[in-house]
PDB file of C-alpha atoms in Angstrom:
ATOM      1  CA  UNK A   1      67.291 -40.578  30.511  1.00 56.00           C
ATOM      2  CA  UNK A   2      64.606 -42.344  32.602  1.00 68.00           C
ATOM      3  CA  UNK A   3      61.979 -40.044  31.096  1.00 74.00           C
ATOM      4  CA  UNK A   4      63.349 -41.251  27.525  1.00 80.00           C
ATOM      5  CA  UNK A   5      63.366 -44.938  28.717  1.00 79.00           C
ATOM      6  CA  UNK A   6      59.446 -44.810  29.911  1.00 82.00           C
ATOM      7  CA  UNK A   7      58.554 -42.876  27.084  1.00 87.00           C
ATOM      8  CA  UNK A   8      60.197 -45.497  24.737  1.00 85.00           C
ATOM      9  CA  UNK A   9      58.759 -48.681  26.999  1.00 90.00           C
ATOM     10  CA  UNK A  10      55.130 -47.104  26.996  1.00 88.00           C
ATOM     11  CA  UNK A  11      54.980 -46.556  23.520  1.00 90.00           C
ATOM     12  CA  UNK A  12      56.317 -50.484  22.290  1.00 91.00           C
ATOM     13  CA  UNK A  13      54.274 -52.269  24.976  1.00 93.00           C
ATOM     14  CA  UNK A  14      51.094 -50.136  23.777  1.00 96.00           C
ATOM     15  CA  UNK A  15      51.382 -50.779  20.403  1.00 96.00           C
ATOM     16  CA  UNK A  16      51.825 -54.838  21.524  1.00 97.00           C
ATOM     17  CA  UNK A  17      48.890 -54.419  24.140  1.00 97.00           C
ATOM     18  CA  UNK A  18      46.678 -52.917  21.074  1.00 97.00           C
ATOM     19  CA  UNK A  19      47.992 -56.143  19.204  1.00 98.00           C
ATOM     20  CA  UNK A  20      46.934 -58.083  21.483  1.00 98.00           C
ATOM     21  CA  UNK A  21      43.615 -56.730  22.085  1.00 98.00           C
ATOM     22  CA  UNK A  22      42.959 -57.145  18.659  1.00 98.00           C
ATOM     23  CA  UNK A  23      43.644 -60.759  18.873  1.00 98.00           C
ATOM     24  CA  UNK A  24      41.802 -61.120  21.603  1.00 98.00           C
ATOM     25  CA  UNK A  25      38.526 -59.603  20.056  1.00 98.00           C
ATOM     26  CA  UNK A  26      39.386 -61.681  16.725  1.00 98.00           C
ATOM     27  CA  UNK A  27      39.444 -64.818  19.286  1.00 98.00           C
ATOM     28  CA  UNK A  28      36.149 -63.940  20.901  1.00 98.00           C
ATOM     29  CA  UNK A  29      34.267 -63.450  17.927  1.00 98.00           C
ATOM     30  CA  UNK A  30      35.300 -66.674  16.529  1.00 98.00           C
ATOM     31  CA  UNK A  31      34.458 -68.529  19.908  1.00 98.00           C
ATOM     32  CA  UNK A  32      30.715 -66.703  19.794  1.00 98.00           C
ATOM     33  CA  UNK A  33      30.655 -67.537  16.150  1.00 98.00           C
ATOM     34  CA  UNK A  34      31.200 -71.176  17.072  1.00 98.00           C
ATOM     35  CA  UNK A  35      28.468 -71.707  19.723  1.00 98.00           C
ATOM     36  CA  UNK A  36      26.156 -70.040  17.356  1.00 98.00           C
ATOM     37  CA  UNK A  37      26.520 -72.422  14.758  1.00 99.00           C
ATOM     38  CA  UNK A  38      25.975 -75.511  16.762  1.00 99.00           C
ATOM     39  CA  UNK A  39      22.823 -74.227  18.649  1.00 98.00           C
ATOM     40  CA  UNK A  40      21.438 -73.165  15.176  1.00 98.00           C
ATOM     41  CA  UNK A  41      22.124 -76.164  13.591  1.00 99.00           C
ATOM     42  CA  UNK A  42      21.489 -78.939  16.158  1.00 99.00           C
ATOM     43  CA  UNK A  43      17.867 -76.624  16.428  1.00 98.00           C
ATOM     44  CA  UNK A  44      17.346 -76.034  12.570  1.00 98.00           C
ATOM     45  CA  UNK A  45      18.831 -78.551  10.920  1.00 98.00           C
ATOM     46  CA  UNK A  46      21.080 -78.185   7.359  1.00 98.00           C
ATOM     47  CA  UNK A  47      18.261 -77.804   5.082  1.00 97.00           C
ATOM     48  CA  UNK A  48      17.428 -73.851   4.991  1.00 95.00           C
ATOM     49  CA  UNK A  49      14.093 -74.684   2.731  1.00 97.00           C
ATOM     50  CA  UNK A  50      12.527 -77.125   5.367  1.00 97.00           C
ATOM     51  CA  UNK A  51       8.981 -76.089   6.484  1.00 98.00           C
ATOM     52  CA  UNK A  52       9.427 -74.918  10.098  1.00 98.00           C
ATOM     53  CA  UNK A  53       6.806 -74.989  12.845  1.00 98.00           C
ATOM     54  CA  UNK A  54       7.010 -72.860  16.414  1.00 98.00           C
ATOM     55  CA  UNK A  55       9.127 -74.658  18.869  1.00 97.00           C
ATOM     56  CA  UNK A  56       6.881 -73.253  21.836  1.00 96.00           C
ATOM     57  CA  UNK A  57      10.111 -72.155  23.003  1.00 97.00           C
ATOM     58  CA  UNK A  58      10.974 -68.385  23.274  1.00 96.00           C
ATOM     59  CA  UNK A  59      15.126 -68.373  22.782  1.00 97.00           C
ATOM     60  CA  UNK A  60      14.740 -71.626  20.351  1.00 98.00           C
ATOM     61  CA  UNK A  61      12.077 -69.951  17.804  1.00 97.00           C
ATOM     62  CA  UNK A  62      11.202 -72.244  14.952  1.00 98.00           C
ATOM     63  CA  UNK A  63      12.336 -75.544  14.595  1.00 98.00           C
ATOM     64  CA  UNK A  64      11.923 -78.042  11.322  1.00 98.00           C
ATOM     65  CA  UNK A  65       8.014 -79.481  11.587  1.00 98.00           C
ATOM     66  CA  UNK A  66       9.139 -83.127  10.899  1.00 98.00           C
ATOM     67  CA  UNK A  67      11.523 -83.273  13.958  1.00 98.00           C
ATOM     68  CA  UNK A  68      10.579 -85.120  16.886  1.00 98.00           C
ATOM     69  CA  UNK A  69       9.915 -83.393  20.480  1.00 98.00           C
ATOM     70  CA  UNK A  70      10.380 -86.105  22.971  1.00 97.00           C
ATOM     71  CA  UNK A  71      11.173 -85.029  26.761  1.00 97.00           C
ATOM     72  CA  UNK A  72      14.709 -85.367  28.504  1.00 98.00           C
ATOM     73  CA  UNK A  73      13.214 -87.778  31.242  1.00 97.00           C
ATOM     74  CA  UNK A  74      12.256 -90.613  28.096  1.00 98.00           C
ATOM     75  CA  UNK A  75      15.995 -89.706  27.080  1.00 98.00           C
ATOM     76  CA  UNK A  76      17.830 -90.018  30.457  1.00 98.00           C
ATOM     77  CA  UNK A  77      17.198 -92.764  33.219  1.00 98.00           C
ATOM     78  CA  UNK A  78      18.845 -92.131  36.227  1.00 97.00           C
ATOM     79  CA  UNK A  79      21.564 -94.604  37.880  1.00 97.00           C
ATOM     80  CA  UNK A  80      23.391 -95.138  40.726  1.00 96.00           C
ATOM     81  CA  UNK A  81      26.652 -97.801  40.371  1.00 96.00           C
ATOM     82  CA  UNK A  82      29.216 -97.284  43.216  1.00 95.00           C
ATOM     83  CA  UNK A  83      32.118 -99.590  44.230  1.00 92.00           C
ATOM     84  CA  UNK A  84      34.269 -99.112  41.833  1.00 92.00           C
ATOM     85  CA  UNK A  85      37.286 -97.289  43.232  1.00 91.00           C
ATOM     86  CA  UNK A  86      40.073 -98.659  40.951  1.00 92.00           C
ATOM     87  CA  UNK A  87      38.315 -96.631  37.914  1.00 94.00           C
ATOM     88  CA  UNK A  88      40.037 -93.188  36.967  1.00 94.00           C
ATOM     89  CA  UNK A  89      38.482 -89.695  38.237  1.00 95.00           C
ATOM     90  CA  UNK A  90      35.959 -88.117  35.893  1.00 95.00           C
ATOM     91  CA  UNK A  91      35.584 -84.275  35.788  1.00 92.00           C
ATOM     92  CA  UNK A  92      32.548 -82.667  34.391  1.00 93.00           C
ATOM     93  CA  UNK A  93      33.201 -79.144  32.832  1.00 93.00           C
ATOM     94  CA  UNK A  94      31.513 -76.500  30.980  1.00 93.00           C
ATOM     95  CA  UNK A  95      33.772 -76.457  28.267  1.00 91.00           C
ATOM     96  CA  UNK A  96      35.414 -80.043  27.808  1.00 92.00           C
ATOM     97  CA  UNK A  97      32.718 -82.239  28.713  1.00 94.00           C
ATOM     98  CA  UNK A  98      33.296 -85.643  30.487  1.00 96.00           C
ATOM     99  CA  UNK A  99      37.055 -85.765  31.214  1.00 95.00           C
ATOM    100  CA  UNK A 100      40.027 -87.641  32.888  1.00 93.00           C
ATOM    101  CA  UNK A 101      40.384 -85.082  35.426  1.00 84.00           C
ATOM    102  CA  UNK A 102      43.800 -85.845  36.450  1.00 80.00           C
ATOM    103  CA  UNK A 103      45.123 -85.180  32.325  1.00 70.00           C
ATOM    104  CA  UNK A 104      42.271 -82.695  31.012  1.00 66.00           C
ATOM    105  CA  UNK A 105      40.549 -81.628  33.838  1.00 58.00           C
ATOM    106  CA  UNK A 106      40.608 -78.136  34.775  1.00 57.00           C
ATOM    107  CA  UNK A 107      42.491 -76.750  38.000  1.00 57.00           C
ATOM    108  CA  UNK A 108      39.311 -74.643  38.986  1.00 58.00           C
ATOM    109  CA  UNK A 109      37.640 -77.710  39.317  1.00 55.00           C
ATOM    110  CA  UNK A 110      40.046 -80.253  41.476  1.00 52.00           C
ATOM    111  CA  UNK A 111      38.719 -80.154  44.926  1.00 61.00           C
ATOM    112  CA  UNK A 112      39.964 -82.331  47.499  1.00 63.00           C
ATOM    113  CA  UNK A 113      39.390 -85.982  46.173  1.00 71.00           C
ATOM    114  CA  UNK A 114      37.912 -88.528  49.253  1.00 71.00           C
ATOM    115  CA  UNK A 115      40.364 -90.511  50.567  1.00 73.00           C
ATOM    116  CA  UNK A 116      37.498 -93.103  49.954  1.00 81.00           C
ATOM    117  CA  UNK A 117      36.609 -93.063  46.440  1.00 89.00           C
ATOM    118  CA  UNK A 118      34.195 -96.635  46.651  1.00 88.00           C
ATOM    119  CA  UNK A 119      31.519 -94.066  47.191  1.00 90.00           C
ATOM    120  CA  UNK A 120      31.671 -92.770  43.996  1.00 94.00           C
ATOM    121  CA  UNK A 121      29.559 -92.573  40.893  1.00 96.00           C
ATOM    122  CA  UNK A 122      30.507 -95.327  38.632  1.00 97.00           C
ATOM    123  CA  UNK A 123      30.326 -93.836  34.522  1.00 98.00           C
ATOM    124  CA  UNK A 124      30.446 -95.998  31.610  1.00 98.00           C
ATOM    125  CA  UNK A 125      30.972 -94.998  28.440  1.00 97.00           C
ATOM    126  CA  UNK A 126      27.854 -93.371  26.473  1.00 98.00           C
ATOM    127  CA  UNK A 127      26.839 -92.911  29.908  1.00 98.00           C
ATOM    128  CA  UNK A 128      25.529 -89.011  30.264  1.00 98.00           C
ATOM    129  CA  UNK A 129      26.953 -87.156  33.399  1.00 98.00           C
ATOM    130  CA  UNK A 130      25.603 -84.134  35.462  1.00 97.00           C
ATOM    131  CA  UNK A 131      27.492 -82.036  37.588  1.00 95.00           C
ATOM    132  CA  UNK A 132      24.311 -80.885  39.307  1.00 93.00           C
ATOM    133  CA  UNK A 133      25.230 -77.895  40.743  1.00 92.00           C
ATOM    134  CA  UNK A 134      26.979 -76.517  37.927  1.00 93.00           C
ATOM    135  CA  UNK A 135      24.188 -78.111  35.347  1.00 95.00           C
ATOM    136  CA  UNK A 136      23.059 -74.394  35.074  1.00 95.00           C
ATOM    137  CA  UNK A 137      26.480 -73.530  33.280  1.00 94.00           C
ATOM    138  CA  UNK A 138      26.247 -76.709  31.309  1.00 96.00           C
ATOM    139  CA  UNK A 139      28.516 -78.990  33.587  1.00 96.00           C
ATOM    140  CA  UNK A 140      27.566 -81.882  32.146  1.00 97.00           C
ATOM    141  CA  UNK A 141      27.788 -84.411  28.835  1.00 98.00           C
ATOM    142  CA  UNK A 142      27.992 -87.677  27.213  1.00 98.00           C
ATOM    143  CA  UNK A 143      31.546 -89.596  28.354  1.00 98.00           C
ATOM    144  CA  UNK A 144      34.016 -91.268  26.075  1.00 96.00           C
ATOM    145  CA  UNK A 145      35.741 -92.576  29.258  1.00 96.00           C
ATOM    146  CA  UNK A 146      34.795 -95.209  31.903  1.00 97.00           C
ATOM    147  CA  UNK A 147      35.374 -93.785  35.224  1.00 97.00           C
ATOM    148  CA  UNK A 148      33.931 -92.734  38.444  1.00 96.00           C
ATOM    149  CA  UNK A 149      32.732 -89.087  39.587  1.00 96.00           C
ATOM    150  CA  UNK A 150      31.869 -87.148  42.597  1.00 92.00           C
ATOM    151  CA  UNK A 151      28.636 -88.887  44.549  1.00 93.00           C
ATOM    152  CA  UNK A 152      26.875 -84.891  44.434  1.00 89.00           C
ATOM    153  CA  UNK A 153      26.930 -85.967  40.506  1.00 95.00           C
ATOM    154  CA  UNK A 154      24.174 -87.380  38.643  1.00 97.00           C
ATOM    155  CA  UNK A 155      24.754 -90.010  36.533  1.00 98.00           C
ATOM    156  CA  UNK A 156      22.099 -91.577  33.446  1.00 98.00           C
ATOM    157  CA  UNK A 157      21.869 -94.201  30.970  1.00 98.00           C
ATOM    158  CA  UNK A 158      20.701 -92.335  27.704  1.00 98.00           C
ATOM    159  CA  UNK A 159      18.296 -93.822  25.536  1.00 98.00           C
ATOM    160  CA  UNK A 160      18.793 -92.004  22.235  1.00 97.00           C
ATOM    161  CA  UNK A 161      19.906 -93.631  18.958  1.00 96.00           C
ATOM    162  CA  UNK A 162      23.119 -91.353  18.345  1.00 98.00           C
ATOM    163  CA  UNK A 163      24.848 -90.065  21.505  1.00 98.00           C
ATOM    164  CA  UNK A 164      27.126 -87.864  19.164  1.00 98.00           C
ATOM    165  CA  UNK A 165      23.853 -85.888  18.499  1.00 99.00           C
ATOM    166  CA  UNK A 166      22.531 -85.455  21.662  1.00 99.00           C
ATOM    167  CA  UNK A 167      25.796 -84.460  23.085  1.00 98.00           C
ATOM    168  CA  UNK A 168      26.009 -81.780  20.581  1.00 99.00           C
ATOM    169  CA  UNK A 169      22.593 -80.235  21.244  1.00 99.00           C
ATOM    170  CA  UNK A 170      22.148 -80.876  24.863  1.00 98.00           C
ATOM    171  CA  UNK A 171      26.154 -78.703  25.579  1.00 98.00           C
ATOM    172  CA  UNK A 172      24.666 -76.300  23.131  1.00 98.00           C
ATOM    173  CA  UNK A 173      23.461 -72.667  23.616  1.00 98.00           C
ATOM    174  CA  UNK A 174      19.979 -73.826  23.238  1.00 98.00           C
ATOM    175  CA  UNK A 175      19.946 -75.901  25.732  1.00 98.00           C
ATOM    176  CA  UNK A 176      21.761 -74.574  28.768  1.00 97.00           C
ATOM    177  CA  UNK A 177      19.189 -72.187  29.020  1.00 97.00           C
ATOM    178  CA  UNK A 178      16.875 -74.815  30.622  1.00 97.00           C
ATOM    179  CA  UNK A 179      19.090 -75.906  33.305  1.00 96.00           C
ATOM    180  CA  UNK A 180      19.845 -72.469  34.164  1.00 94.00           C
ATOM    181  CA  UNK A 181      15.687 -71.936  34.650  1.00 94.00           C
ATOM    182  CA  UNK A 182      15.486 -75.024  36.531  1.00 94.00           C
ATOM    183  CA  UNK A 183      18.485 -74.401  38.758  1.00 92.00           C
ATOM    184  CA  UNK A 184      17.592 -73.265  42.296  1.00 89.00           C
ATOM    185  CA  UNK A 185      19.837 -72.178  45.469  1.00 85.00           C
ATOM    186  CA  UNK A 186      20.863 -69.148  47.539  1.00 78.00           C
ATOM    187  CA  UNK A 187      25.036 -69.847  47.373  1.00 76.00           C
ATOM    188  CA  UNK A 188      26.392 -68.089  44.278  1.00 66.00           C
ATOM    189  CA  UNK A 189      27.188 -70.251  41.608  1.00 71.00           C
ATOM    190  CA  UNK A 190      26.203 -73.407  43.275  1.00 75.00           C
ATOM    191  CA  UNK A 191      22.625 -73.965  42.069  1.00 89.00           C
ATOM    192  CA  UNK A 192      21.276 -77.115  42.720  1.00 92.00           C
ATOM    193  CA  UNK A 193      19.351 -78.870  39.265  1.00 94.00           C
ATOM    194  CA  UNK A 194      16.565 -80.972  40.506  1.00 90.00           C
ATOM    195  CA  UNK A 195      15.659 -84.199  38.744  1.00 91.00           C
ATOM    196  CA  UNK A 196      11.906 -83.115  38.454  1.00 94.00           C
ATOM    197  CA  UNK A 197      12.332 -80.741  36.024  1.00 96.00           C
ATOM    198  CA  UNK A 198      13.224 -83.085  33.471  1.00 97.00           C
ATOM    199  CA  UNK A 199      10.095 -84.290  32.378  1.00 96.00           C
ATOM    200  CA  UNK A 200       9.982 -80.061  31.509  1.00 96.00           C
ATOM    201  CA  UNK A 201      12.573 -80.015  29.349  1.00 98.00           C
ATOM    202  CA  UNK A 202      11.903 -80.964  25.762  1.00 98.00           C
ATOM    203  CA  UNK A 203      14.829 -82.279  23.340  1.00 99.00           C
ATOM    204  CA  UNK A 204      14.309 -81.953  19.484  1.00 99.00           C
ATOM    205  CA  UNK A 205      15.900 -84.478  17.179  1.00 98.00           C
ATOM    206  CA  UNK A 206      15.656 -84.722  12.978  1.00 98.00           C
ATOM    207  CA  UNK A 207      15.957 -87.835  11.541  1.00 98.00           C
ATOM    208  CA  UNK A 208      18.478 -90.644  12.313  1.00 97.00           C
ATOM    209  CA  UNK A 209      20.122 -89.856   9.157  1.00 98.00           C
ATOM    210  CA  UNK A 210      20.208 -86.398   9.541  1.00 98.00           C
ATOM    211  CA  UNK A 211      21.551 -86.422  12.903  1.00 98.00           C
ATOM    212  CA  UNK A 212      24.465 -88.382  11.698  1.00 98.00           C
ATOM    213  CA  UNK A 213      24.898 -85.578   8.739  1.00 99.00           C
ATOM    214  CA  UNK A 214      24.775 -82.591  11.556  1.00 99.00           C
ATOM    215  CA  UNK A 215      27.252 -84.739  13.227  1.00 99.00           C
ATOM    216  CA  UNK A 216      29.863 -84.772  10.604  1.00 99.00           C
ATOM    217  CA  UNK A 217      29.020 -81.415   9.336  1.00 99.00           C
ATOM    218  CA  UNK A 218      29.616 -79.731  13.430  1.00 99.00           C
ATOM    219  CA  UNK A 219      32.551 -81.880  13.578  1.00 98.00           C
ATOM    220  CA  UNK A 220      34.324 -80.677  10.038  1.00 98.00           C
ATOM    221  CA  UNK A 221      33.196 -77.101  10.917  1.00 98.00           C
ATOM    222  CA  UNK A 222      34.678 -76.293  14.049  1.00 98.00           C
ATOM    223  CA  UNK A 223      37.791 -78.469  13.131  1.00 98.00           C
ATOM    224  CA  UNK A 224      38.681 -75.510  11.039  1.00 98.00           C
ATOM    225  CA  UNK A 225      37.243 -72.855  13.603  1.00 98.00           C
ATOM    226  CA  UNK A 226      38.852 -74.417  16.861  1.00 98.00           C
ATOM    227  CA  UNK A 227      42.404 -74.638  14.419  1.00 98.00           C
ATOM    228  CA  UNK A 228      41.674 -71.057  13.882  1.00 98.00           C
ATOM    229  CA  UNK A 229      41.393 -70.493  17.948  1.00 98.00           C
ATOM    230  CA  UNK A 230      44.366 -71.813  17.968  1.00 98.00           C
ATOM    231  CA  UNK A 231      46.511 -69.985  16.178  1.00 98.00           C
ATOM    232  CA  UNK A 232      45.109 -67.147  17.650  1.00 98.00           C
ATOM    233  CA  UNK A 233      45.848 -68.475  21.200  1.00 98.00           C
ATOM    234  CA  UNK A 234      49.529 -68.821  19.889  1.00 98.00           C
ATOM    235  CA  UNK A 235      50.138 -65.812  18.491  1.00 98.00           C
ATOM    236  CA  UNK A 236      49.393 -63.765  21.974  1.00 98.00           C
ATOM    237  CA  UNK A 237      51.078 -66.321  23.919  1.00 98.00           C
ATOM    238  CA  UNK A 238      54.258 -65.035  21.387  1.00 98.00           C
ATOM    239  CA  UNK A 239      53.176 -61.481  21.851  1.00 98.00           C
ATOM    240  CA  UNK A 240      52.988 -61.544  25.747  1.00 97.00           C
ATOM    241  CA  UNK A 241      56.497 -63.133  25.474  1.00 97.00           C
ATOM    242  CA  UNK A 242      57.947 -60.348  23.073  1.00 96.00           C
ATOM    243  CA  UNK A 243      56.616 -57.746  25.227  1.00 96.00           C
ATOM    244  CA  UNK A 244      58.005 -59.298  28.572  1.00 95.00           C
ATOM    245  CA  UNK A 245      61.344 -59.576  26.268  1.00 94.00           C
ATOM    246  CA  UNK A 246      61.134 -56.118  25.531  1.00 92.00           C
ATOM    247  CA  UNK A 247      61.157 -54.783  28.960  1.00 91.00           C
ATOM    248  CA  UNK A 248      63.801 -57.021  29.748  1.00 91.00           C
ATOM    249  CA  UNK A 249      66.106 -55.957  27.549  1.00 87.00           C
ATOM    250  CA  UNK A 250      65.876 -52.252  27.996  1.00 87.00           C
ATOM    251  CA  UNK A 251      65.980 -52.746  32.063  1.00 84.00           C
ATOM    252  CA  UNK A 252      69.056 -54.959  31.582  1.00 85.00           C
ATOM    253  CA  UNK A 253      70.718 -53.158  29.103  1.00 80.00           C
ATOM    254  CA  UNK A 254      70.456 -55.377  26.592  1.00 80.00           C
ATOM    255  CA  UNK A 255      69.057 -52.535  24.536  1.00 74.00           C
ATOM    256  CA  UNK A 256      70.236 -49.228  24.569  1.00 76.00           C
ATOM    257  CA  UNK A 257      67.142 -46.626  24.331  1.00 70.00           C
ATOM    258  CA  UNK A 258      68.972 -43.785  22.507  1.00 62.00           C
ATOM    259  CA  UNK A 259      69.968 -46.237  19.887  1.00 58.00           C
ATOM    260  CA  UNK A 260      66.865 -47.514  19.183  1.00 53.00           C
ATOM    261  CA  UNK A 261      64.239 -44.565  19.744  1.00 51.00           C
TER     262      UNK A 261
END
């Protein structure tokens, strides 16, 4: 009987597992798919018959010729506002940005806050934040919130006419890249950015009128790709709940191998 019972728990929680992994795959490709449209279109633009010139850049390529090339340290200008403790706490993530990090932020990133927090960074917001030694990842973005962060932050006023565009491009896939190059340290994931390189790092922007069409058209786009995610995400939550249910039942009696098998 406890062969049967193994036998019969294998073979439902494989066929949910291979569910699963297909979902997961599904989920995956949709996530790659995502980051490859905004770094190709905050790079190229939404008109595929523009003439393109060389970018100089090797994982950029071509880039419309009638874009601008201006470098990140005209763009960002460094400041340093403290004394502001009665602000909320700012967390600066890979994925979400500039967030509250008591409601959004992630648990891998709440370390111990200072019992003194009038040392910290004040942000305002349209402010750009840096989570220097995680800028390599892309730790870093454009807030929506005024708040405070961590004083090993970097905090800039950004001189661009639409934030909404340069947040897009600079979190993108083509950008990263340059704060990983210009990252430096010997502790594993903790690679320091240094404020020099910026004057290395070029930023590429179309027309104020086009950036406000990428904007809508990134915005619209992954709407309907991150609603896909989604439902993804939901349906293996359900599926890692059936299979726990299944095990349950037969363990507990609830079902009755013979009758089912």
């Amino acid at each position: 009987m406890a062969d049967t019972v193994a036998l019969y728990l294998d073979g439902k929680t494989a066929e949910i597992d291979t569910l699963i992994e297909k979902l997961t795959r599904q989920m995956e490709l949709l996530e790659r798919y995502r980051r490859e449209l905004i770094a190709r279109t905050v790079t190229r633009g939404l008109d595929p018959d523009a003439p393109m010139r060389d970018s100089g850049i090797e994982w950029i390529g071509e880039i419309p010729s009638a874009w601008s090339e201006d470098s990140l340290k005209s763009i960002l200008r460094r400041v340093s506002i403290k004394n502001k403790p009665e602000r909320r706490v700012l967390s600066v993530e890979r994925v979400n940005g500039v967030v509250d990090r008591e409601t959004e932020g992630s648990p891998d990133n709440h370390n111990r806050l200072s019992d003194d927090l009038s040392g910290y960074l004040a942000v305002d917001r349209g402010q750009f934040a840096m989570n220097k030694m995680k800028a390599w990842r892309g730790s870093y973005g454009v807030s929506k919130l005024d708040g405070i962060v961590s004083p090993a932050y970097y905090v800039f006023d950004l001189n661009h006419p639409n934030p909404e565009f340069f947040n897009w491009a600079i979190r993108s896939d083509a950008y990263v890249p340059f704060f990983s190059r210009d990252s430096y340290g010997i502790r594993t994931g903790q690679w320091d950015f240094k404020m020099s390189a910026l004057r290395s790092i070029p930023f590429f922007s179309p027309t104020i009128d086009e950036q406000d069409e990428i904007v809508a058209y990134l915005e619209r786009e992954t709407e309907v790709i991150d609603s896909s995610i989604e439902g993804i995400n939901k349906q293996i939550e359900l599926l890692g709940k059936y299979r726990k249910q299944v095990i349950n039942d037969v363990v507990t009696g609830k079902v009755r191998v013979g009758e089912v098998a």
